[in-house]
mmCIF file of C-alpha atoms in Angstrom:
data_model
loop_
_atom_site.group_PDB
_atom_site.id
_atom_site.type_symbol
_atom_site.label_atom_id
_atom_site.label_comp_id
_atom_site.label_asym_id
_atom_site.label_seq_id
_atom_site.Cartn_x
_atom_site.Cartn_y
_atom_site.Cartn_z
ATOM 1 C CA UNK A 197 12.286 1.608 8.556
ATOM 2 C CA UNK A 198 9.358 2.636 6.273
ATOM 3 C CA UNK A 199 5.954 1.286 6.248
ATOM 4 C CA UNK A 200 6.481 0.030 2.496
ATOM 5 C CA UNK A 201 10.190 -1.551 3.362
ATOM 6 C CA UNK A 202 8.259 -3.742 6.564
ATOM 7 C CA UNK A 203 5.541 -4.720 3.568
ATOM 8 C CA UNK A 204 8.420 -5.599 1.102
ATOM 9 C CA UNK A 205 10.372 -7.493 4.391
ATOM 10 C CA UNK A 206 6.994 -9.195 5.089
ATOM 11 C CA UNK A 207 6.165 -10.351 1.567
ATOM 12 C CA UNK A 208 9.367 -11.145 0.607
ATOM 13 C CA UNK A 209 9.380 -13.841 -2.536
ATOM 14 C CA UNK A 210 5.950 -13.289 -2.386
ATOM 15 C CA UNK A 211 4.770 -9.968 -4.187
ATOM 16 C CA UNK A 212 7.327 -6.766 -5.109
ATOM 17 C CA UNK A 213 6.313 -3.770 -3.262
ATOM 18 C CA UNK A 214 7.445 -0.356 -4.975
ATOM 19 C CA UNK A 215 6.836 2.494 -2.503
ATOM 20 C CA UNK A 216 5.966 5.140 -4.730
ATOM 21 C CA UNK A 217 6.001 8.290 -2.517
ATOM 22 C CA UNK A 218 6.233 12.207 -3.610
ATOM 23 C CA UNK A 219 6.790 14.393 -0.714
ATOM 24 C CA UNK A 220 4.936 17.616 -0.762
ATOM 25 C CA UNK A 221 2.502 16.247 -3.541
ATOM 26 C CA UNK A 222 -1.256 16.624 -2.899
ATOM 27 C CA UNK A 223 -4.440 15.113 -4.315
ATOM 28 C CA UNK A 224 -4.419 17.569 -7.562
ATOM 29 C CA UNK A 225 -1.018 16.155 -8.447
ATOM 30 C CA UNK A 226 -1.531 12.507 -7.859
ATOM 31 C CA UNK A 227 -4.678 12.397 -9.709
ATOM 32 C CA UNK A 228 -2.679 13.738 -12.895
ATOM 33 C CA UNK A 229 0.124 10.992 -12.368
ATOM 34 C CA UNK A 230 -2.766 8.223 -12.533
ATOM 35 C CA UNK A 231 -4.101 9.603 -15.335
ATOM 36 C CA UNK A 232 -0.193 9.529 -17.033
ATOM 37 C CA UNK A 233 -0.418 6.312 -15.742
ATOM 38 C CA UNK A 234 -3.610 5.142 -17.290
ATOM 39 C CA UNK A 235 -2.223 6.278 -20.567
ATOM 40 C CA UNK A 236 0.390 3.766 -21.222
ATOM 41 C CA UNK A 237 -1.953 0.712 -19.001
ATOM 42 C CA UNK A 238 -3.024 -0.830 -22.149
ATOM 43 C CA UNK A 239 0.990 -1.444 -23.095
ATOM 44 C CA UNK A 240 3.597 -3.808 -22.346
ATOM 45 C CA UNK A 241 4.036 -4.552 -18.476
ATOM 46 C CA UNK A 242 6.406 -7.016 -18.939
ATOM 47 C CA UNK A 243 6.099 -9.619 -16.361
ATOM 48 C CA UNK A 244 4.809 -7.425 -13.804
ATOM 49 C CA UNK A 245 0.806 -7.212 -12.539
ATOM 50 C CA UNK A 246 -0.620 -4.985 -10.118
ATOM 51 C CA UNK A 247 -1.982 -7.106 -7.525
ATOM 52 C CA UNK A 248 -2.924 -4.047 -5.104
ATOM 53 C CA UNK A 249 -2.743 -0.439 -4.530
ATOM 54 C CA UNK A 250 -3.082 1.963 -1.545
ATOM 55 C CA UNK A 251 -3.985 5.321 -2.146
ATOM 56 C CA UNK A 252 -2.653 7.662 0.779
ATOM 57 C CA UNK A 253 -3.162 11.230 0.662
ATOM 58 C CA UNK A 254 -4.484 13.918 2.276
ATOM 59 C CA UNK A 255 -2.152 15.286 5.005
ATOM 60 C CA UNK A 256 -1.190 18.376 1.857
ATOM 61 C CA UNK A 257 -4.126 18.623 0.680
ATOM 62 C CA UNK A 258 -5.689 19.555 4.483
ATOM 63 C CA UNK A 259 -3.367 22.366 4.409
ATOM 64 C CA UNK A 260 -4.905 25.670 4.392
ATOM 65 C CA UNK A 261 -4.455 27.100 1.093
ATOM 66 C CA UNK A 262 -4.568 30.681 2.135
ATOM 67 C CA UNK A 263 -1.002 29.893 3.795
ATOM 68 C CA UNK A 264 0.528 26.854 1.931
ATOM 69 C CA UNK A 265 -0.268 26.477 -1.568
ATOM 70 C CA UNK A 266 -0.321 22.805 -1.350
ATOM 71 C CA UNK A 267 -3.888 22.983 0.425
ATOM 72 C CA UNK A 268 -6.946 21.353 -1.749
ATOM 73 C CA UNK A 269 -10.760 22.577 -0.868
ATOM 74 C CA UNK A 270 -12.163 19.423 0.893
ATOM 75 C CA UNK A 271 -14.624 18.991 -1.812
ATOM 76 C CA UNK A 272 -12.112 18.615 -4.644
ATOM 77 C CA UNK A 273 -10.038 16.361 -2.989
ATOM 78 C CA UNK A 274 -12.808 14.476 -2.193
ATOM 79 C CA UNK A 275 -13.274 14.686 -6.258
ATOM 80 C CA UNK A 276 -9.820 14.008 -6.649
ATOM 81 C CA UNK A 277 -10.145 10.868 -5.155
ATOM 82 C CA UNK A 278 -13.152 9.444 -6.487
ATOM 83 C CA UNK A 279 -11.526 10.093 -10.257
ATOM 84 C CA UNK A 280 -8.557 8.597 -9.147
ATOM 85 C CA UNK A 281 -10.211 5.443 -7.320
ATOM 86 C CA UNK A 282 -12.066 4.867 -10.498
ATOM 87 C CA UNK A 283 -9.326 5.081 -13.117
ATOM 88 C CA UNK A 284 -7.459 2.244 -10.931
ATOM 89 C CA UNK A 285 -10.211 0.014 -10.725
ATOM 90 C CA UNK A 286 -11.081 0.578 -14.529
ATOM 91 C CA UNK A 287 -7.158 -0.123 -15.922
ATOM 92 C CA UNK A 288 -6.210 -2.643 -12.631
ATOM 93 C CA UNK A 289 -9.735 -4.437 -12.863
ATOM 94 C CA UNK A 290 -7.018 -7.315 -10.648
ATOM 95 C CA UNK A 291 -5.979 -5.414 -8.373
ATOM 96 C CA UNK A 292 -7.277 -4.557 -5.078
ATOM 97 C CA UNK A 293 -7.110 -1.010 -3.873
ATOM 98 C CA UNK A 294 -6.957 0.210 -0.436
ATOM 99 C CA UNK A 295 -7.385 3.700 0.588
ATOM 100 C CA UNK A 296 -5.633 5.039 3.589
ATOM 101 C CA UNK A 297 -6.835 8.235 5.340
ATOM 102 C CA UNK A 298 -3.943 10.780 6.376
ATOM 103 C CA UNK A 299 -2.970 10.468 10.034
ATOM 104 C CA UNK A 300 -3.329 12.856 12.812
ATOM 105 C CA UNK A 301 -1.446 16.396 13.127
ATOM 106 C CA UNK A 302 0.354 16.996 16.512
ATOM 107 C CA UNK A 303 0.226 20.968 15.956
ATOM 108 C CA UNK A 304 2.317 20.754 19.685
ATOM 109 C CA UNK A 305 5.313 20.330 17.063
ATOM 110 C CA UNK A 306 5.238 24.130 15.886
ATOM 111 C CA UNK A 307 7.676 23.298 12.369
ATOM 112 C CA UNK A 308 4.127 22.528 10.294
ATOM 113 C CA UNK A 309 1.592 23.700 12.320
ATOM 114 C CA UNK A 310 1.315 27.253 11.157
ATOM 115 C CA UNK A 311 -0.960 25.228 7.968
ATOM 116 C CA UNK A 312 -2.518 22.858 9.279
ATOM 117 C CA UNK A 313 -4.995 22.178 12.199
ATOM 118 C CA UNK A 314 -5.884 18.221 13.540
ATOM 119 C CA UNK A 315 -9.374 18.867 13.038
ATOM 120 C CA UNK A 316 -8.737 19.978 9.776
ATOM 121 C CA UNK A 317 -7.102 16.847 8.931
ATOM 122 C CA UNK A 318 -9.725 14.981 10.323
ATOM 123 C CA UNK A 319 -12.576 16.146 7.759
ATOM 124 C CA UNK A 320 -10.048 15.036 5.093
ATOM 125 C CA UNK A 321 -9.689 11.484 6.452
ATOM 126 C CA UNK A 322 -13.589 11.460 7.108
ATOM 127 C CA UNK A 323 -13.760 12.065 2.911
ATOM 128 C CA UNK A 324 -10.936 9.347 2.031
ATOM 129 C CA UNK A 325 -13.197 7.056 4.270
ATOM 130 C CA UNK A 326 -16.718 7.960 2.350
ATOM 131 C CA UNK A 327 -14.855 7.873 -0.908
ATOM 132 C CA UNK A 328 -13.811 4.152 0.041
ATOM 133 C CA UNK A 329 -17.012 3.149 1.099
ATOM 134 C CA UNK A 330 -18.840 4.917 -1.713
ATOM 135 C CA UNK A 331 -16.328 2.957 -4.366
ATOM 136 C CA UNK A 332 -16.960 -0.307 -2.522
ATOM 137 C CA UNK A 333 -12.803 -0.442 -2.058
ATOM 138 C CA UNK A 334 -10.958 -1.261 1.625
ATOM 139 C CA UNK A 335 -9.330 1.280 3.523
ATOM 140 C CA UNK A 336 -7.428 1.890 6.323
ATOM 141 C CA UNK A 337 -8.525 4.810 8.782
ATOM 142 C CA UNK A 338 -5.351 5.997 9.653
ATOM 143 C CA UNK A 339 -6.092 9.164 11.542
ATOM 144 C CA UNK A 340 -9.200 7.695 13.352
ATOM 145 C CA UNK A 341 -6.935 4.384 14.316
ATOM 146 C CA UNK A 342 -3.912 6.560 15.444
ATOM 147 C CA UNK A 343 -5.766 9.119 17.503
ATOM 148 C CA UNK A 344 -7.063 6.186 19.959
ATOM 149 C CA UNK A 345 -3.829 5.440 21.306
ATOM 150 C CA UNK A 346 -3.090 7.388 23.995
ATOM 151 C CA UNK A 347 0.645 7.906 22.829
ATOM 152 C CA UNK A 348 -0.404 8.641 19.681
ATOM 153 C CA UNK A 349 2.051 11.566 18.739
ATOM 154 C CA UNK A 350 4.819 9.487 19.649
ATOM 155 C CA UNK A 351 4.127 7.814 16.289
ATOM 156 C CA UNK A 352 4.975 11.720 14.390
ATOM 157 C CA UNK A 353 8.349 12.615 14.505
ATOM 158 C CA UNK A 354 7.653 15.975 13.843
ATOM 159 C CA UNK A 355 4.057 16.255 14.352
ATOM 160 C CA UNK A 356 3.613 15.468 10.166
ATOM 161 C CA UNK A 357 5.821 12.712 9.051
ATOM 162 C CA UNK A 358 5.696 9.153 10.490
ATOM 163 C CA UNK A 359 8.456 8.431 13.476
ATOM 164 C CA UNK A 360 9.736 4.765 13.542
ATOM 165 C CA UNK A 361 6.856 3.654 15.554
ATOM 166 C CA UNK A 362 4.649 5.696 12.846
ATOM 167 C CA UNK A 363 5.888 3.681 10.194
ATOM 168 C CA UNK A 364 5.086 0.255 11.936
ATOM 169 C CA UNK A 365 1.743 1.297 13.180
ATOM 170 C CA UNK A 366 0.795 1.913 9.557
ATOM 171 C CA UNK A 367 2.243 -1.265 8.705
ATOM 172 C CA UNK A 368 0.512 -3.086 11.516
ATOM 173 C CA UNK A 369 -2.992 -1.896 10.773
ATOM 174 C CA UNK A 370 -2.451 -2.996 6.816
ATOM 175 C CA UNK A 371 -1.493 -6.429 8.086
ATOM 176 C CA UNK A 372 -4.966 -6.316 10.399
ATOM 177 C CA UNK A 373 -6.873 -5.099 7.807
ATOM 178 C CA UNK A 374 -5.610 -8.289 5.129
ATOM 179 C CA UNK A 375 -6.771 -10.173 8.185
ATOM 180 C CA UNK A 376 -10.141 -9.070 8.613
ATOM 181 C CA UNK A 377 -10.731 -7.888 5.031
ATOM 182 C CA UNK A 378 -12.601 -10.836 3.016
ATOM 183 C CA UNK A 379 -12.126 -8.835 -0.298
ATOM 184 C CA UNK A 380 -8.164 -9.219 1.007
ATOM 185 C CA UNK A 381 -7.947 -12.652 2.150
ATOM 186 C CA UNK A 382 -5.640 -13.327 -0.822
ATOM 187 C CA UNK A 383 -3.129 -11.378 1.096
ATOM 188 C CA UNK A 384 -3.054 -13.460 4.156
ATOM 189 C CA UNK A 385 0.615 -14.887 4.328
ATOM 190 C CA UNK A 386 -1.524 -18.886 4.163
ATOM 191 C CA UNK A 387 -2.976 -17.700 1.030
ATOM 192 C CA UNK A 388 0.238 -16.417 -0.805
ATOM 193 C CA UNK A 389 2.516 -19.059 -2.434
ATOM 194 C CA UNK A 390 6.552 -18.521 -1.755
ATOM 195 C CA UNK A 391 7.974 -17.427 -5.557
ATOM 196 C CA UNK A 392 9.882 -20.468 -6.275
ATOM 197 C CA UNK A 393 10.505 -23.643 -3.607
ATOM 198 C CA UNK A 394 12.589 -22.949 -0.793
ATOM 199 C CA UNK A 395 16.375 -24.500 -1.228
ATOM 200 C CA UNK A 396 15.736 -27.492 0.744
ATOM 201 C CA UNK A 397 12.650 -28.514 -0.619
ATOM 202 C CA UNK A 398 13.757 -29.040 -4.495
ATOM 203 C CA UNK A 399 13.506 -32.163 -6.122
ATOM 204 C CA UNK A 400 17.127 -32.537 -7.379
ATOM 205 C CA UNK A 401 19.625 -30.626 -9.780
ATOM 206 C CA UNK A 402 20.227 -31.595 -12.900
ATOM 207 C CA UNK A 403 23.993 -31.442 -14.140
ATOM 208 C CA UNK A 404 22.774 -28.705 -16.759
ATOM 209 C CA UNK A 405 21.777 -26.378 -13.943
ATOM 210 C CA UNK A 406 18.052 -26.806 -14.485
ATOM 211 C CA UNK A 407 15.376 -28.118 -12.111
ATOM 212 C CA UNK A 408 14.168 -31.581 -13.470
ATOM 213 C CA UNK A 409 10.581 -32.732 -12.549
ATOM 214 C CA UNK A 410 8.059 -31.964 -10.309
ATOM 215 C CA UNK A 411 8.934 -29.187 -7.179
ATOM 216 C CA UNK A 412 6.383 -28.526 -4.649
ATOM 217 C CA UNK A 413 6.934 -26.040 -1.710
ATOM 218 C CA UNK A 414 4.731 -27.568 0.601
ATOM 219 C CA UNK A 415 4.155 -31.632 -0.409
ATOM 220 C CA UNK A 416 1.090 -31.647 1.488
ATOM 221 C CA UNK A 417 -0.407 -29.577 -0.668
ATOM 222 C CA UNK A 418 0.664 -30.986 -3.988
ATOM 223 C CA UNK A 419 -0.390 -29.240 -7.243
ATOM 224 C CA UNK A 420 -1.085 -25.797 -5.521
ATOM 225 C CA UNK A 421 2.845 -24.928 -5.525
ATOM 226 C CA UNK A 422 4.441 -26.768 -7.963
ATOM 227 C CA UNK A 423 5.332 -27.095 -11.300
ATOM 228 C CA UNK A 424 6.177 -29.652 -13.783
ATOM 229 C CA UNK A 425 8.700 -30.207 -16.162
ATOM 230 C CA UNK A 426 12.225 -28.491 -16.142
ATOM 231 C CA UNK A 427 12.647 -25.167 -14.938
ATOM 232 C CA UNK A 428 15.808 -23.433 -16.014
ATOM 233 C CA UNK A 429 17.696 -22.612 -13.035
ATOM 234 C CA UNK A 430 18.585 -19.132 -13.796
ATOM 235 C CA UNK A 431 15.274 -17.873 -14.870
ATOM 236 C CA UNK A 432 13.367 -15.042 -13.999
ATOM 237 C CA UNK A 433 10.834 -16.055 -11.166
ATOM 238 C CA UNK A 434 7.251 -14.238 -12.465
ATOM 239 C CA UNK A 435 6.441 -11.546 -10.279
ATOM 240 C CA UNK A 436 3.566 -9.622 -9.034
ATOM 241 C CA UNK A 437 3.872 -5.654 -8.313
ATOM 242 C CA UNK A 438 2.589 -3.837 -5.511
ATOM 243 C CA UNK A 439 2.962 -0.104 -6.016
ATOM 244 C CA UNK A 440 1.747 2.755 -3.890
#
């Protein structure tokens, strides 16, 4: 189970979460997406708003590019990242972006080591952390994180790519860092209102199939989650979008 499926499991009726991940892609490539991206921000979203993004790369670009062409000079990833940190908070000025360092490399696991070293990597996540800072965005150290437990590359299945404990310690330190965060406390599961009442809290049914009156999820809190007046029953509940 990905890191983005637990998000979407944990925040379910809460926020959408699109996992939007390229394998093989590098800095170069997703700063040329955002900018694509950025393009077509000013049009129609429908009913969808970005509420946060993460921003994970690095593990391609720390390849070196004298054997894999995927591999980025430090300093223009570093680049890369600033440009693409600053489009998102210019066309997203709502949303909340997190930056998350690439993990460790287990070079034990010979299948991607001939390209890549750990301390290699490890400059590359000590850029995606200045980058964050310098942008005044959150972000999860990943590779920092990871390399203090001692069975750390248990969590890479193949010394590159997340195992099933991979994916949930990613998950785990997102959930820690919306915990300890202030500029995320909106993400804390207290702070984020259920999309529509649960089944056994509505008011009553109307024989048109529409919600008559006022429906509160939580009664002790009235006003906060409810809403007034009828509420067709087979409408589309507004949503918020979480993309990576």
């Amino acid at each position: 189970t990905g890191w983005g499926t637990l998000l979407a499991h944990r925040y379910s009726r809460k926020v959408d979460v699109f996992n939007r991940g390229f394998s093989g892609y590098n800095s170069k490539h997703a700063l040329a997406m955002v900018k694509m991206f950025a393009q077509g921000a000013e049009g129609d979203r429908g009913s969808f708003s970005h509420v946060l993004v993460t921003v994970f790369f690095g593990a391609n670009d720390a390849c070196d590019r004298d054997i894999a062409w995927q591999g980025v000079p430090l300093t223009e990833y570093t680049e890369n990242l600033k440009e693409i940190v600053t489009i998102l908070k210019l066309k997203l000025p709502g949303a909340a972006i997190v930056v998350i360092t690439p993990p460790p490399f287990n070079s034990d696991m010979k299948r991607h080591a001939k390209p890549r070293t750990n301390e290699r990597v490890a400059k590359f996540a000590e850029a995606a952390v200045s980058v964050a800072k310098g942008h005044g965005v959150s972000y999860v150290d990943l590779h920092t994180s990871m390399m203090r437990e001692k069975d750390w590359k248990s969590h890479l299945e193949d010394g590159l790519h997340f195992s099933d404990s991979g994916q949930k310690f990613l998950f785990d330190q997102i959930i820690s860092l919306f915990s300890t965060d202030e500029k995320l406390e909106r993400f804390r599961d207290r702070n984020m209102p259920l999309q529509f009442p649960a089944w056994n809290k509505l008011a009553k049914w109307a024989p048109s199939d529409a919600i008559i009156g006022k429906i509160c999820e939580y009664p002790d809190e009235r006003g906060r989650y409810c809403m007034q007046g009828q509420v067709s029953a087979n409408a589309t509940a507004p949503s918020t979008k979480h993309s990576d």
